[in-house]
JSON list of C-alpha atoms in Angstrom, two decimals:
[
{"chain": "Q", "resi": 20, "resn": "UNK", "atom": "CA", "xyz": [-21.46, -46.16, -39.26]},
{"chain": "Q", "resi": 21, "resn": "UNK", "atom": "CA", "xyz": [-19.62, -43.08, -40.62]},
{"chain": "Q", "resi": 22, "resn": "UNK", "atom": "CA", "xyz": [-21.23, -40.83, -38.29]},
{"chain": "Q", "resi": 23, "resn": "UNK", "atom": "CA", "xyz": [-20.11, -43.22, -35.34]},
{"chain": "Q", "resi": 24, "resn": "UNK", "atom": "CA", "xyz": [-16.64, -43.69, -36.33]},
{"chain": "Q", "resi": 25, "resn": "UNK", "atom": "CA", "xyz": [-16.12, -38.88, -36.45]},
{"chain": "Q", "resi": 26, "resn": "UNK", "atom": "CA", "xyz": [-18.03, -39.71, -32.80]},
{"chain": "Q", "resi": 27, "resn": "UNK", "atom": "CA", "xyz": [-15.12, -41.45, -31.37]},
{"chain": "Q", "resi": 28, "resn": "UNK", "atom": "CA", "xyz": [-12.68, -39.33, -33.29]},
{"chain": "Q", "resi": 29, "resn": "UNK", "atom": "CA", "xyz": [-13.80, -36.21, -31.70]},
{"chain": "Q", "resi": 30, "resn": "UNK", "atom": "CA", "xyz": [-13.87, -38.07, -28.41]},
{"chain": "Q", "resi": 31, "resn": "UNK", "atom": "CA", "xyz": [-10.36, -39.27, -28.81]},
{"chain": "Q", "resi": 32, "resn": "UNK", "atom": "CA", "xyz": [-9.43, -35.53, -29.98]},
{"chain": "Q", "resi": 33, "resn": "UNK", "atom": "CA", "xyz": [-10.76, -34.50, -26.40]},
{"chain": "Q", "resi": 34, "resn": "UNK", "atom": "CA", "xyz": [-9.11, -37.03, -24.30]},
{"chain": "Q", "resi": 35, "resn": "UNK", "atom": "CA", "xyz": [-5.49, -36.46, -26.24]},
{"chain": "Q", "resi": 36, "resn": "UNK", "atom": "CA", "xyz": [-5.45, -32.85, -25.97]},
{"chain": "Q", "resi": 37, "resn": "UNK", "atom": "CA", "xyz": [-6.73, -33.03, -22.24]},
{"chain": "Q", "resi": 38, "resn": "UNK", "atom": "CA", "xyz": [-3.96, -35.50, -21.52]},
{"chain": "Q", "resi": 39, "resn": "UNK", "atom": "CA", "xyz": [-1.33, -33.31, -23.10]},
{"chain": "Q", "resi": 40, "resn": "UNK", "atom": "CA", "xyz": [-2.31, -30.64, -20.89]},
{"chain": "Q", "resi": 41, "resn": "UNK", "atom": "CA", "xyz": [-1.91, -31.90, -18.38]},
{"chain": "Q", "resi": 42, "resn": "UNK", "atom": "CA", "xyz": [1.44, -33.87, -19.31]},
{"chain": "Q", "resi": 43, "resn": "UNK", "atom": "CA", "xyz": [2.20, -30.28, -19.84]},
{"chain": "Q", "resi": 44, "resn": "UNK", "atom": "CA", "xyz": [1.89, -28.89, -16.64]},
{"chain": "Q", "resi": 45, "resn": "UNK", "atom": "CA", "xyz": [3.68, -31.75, -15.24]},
{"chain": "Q", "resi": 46, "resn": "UNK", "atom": "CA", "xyz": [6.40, -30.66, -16.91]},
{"chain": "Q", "resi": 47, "resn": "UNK", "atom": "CA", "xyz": [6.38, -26.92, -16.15]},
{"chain": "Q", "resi": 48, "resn": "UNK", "atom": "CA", "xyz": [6.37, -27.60, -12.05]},
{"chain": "Q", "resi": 49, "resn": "UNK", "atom": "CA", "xyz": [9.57, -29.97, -12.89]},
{"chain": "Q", "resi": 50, "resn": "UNK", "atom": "CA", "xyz": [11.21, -27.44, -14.42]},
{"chain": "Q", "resi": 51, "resn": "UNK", "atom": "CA", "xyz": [10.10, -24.74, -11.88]},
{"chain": "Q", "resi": 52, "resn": "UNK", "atom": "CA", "xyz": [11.19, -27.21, -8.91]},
{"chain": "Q", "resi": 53, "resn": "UNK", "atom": "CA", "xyz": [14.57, -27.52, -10.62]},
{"chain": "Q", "resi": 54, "resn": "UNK", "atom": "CA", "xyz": [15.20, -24.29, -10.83]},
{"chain": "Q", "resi": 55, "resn": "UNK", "atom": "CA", "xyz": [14.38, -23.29, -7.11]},
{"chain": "Q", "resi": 56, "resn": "UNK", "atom": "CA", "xyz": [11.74, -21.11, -7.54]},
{"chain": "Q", "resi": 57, "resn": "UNK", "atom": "CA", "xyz": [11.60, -18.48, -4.25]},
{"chain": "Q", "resi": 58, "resn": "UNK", "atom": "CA", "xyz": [8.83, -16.09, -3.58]},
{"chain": "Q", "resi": 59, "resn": "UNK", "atom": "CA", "xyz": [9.67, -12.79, -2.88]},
{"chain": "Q", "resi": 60, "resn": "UNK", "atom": "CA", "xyz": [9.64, -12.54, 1.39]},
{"chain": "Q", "resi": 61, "resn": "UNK", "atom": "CA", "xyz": [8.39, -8.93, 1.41]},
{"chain": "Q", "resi": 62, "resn": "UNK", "atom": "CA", "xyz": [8.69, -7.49, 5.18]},
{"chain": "Q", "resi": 63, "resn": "UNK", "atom": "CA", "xyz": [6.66, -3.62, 4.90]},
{"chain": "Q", "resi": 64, "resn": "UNK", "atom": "CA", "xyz": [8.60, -0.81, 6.60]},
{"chain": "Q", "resi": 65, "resn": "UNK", "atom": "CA", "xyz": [8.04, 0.62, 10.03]},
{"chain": "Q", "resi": 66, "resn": "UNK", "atom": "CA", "xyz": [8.10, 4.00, 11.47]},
{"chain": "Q", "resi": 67, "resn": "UNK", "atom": "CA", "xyz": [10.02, 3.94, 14.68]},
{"chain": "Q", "resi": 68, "resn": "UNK", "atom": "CA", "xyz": [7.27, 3.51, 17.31]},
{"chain": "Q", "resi": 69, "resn": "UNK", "atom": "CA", "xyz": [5.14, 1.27, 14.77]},
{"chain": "Q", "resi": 70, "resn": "UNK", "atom": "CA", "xyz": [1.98, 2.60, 13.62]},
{"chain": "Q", "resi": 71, "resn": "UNK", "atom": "CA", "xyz": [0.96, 3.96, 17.20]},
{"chain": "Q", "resi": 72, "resn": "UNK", "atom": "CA", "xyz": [4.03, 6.28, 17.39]},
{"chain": "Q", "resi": 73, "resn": "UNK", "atom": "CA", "xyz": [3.07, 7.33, 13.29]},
{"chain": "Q", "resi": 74, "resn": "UNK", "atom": "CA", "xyz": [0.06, 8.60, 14.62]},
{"chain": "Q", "resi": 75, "resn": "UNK", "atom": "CA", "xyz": [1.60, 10.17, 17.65]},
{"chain": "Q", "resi": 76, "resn": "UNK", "atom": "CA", "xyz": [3.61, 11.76, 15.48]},
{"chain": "Q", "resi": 77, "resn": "UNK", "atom": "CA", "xyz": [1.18, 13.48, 13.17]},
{"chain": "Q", "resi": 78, "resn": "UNK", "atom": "CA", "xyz": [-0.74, 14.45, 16.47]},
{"chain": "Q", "resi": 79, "resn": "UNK", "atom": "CA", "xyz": [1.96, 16.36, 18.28]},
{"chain": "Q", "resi": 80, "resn": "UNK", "atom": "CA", "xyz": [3.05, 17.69, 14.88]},
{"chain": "Q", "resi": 81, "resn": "UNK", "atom": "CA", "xyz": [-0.31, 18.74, 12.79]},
{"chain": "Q", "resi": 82, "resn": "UNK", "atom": "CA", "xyz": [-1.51, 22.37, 13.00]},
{"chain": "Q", "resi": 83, "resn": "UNK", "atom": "CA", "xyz": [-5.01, 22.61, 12.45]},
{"chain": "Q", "resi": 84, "resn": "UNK", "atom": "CA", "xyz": [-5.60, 25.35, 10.06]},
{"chain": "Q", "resi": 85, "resn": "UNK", "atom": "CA", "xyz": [-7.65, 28.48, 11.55]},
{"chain": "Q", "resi": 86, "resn": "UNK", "atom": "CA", "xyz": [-10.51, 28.33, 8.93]},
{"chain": "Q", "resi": 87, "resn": "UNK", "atom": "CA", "xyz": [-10.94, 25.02, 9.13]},
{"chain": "Q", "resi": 88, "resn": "UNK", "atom": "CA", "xyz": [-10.75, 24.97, 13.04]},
{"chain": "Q", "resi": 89, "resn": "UNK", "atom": "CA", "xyz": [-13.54, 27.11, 12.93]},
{"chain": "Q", "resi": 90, "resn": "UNK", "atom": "CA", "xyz": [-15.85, 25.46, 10.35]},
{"chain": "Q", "resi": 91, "resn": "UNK", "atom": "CA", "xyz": [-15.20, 22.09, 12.46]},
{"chain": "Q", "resi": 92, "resn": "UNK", "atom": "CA", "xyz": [-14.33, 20.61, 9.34]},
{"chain": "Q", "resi": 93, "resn": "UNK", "atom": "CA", "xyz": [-13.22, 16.78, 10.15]},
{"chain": "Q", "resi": 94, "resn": "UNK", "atom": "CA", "xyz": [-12.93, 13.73, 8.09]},
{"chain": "Q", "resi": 95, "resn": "UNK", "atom": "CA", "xyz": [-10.46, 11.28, 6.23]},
{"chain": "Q", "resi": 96, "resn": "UNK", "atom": "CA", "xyz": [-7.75, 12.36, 4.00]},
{"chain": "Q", "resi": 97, "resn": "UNK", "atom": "CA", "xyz": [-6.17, 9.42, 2.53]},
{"chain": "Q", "resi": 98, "resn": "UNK", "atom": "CA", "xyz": [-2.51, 9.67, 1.98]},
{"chain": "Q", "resi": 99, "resn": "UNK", "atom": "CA", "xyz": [0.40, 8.13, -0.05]},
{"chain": "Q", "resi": 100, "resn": "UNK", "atom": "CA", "xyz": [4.90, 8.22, 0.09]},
{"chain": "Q", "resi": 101, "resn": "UNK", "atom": "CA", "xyz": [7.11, 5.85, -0.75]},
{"chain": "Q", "resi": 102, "resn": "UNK", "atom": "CA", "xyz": [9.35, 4.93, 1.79]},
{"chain": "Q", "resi": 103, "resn": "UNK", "atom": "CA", "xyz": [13.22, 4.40, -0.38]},
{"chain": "Q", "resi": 104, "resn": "UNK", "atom": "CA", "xyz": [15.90, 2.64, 0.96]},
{"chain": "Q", "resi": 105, "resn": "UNK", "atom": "CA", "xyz": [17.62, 4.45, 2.82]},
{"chain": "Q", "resi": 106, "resn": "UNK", "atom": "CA", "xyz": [14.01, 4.86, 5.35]},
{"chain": "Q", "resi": 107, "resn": "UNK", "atom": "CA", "xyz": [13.63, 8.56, 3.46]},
{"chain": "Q", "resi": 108, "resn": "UNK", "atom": "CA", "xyz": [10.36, 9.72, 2.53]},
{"chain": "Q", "resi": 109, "resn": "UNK", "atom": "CA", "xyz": [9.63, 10.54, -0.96]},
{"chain": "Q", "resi": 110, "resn": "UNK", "atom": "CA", "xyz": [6.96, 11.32, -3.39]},
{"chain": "Q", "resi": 111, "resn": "UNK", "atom": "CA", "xyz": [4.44, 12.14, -0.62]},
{"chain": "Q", "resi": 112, "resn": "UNK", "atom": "CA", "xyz": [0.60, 13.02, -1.99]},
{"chain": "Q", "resi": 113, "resn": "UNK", "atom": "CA", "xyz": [-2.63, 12.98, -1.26]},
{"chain": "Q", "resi": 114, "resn": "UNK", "atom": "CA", "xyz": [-5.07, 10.91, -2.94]},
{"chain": "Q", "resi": 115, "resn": "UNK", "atom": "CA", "xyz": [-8.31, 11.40, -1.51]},
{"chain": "Q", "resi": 116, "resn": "UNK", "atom": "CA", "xyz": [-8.49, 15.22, 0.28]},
{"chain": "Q", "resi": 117, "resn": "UNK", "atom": "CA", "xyz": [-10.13, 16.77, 2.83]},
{"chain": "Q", "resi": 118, "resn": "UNK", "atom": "CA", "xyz": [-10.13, 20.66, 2.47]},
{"chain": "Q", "resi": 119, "resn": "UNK", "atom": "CA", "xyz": [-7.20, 22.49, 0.75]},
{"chain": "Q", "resi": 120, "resn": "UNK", "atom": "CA", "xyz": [-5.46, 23.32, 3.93]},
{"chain": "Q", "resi": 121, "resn": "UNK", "atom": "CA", "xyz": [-5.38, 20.56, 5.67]},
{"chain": "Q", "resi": 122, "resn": "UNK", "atom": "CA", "xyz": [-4.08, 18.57, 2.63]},
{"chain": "Q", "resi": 123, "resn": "UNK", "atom": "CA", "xyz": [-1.43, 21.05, 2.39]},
{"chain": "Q", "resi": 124, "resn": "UNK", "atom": "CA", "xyz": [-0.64, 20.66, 6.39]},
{"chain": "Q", "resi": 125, "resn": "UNK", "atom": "CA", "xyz": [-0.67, 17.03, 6.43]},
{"chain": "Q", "resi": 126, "resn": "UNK", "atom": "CA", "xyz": [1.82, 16.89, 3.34]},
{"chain": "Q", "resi": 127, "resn": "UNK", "atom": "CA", "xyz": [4.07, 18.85, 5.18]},
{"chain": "Q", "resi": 128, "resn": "UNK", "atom": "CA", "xyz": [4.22, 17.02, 8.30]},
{"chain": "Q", "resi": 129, "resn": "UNK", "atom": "CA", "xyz": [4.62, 14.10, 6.04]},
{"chain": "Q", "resi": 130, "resn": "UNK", "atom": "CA", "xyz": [7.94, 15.33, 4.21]},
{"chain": "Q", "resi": 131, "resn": "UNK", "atom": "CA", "xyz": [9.91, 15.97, 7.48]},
{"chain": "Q", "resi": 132, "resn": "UNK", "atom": "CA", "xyz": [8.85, 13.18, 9.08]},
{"chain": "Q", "resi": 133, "resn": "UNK", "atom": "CA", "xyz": [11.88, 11.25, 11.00]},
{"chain": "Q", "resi": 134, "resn": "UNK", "atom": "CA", "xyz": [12.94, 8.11, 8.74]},
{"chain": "Q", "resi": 135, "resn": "UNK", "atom": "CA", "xyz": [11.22, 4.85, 8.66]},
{"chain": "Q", "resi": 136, "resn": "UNK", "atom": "CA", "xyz": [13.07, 1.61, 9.27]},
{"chain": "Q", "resi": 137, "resn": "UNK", "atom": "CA", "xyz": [13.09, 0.11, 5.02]},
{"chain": "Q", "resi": 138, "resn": "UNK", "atom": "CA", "xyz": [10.94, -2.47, 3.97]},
{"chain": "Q", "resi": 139, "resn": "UNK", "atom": "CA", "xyz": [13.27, -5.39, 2.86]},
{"chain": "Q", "resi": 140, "resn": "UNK", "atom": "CA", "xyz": [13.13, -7.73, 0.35]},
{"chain": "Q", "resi": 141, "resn": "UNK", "atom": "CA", "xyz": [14.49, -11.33, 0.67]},
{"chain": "Q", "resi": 142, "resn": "UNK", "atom": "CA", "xyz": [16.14, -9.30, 3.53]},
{"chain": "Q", "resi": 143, "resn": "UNK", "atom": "CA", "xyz": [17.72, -6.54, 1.20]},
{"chain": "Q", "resi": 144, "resn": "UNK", "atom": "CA", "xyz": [16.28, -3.16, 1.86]},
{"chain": "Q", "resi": 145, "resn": "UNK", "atom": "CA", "xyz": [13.53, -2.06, -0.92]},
{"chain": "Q", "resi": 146, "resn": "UNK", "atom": "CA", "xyz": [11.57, 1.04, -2.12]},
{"chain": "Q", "resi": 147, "resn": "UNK", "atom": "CA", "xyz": [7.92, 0.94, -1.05]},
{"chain": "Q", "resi": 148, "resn": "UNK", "atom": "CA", "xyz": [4.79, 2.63, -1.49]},
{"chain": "Q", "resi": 149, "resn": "UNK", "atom": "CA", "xyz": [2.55, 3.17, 1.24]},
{"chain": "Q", "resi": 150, "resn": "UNK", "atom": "CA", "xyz": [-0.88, 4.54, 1.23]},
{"chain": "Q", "resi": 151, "resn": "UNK", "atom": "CA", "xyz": [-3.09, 4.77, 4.13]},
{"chain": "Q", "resi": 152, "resn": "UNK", "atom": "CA", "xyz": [-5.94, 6.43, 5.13]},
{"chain": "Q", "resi": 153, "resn": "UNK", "atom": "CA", "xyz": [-5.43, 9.96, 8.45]},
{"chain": "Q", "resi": 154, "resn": "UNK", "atom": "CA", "xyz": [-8.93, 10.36, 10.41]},
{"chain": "Q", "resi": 155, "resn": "UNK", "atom": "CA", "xyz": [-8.55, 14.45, 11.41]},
{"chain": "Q", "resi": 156, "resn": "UNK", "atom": "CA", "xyz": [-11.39, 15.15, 13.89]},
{"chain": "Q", "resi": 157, "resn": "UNK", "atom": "CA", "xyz": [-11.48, 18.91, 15.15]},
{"chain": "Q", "resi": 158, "resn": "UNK", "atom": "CA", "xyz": [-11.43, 20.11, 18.31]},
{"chain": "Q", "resi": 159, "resn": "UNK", "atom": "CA", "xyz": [-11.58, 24.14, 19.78]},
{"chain": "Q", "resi": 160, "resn": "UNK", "atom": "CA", "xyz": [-9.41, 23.23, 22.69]},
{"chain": "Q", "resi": 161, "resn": "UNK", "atom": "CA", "xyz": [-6.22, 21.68, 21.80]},
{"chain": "Q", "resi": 162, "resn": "UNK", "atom": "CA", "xyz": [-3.44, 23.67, 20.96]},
{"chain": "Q", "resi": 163, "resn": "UNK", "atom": "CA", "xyz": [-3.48, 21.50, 17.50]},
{"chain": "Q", "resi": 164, "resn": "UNK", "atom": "CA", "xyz": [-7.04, 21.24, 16.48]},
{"chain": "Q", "resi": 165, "resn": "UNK", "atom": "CA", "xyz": [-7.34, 17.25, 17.45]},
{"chain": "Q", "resi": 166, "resn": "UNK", "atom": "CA", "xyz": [-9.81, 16.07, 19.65]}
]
């Protein structure tokens, strides 16, 4: 009979805390709807031309370096730079390189790039860090080194 009656108190334990949960989160989306929670609207930025003239851009602009031209190298060099407010470029880097040269290249294109159009924020402009992978693939006959 003891051993019945710490049965049901365990059980009742159970249920009571369960119920309090969930009495508590209850009360946590009142409180959240009364206080008119908003999630952040978070539109990226652009470069003028959208992603198409980006990459137009680094292709009229990107010298190919001579030794690297030669030794066909080609790959991925994956890229970050925070785009501030004001559509300046800042803090450019690359993350995952290539070959010494062309990481230096592409980083300079990168800092005198044009301005991008901000990303905004619940519509204010806002600082944002992009990172995105360049495909470089050599080629001997243009005047840049892209094929």
């Amino acid at each position: 009979m003891f051993v019945g009656k710490m049965l049901f108190t365990a059980a009742l334990v159970c249920v009571s805390v369960s119920a309090y949960a969930d009495v508590d989160r209850d009360s946590l989306q009142q409180a959240q709807d009364s206080v008119g929670v908003v999630e952040d609207v978070i539109v990226p930025p652009e470069y003028e031309g959208g992603m198409e003239g980006f990459y137009n851009y680094i292709l009229t602009n990107f010298q190919y370096p001579d030794e690297c031209r030669k030794r066909a190298i080609s790959g991925t060099v994956e890229v970050s730079f925070t785009v501030e407010r004001s559509g300046d470029i800042t803090a450019v880097g690359v993350i995952k390189g290539l070959e010494s040269n062309i990481d230096e290249e592409l980083e300079r294109i990168l800092r005198v790039m044009p301005n991008w159009k901000p990303a905004t924020r619940n519509g204010d402009p806002a600082r944002y860090k992009v990172t995105m992978p360049i495909a470089l693939k050599v080629s001997r006959a243009n005047k840049n080194g892209f094929r």
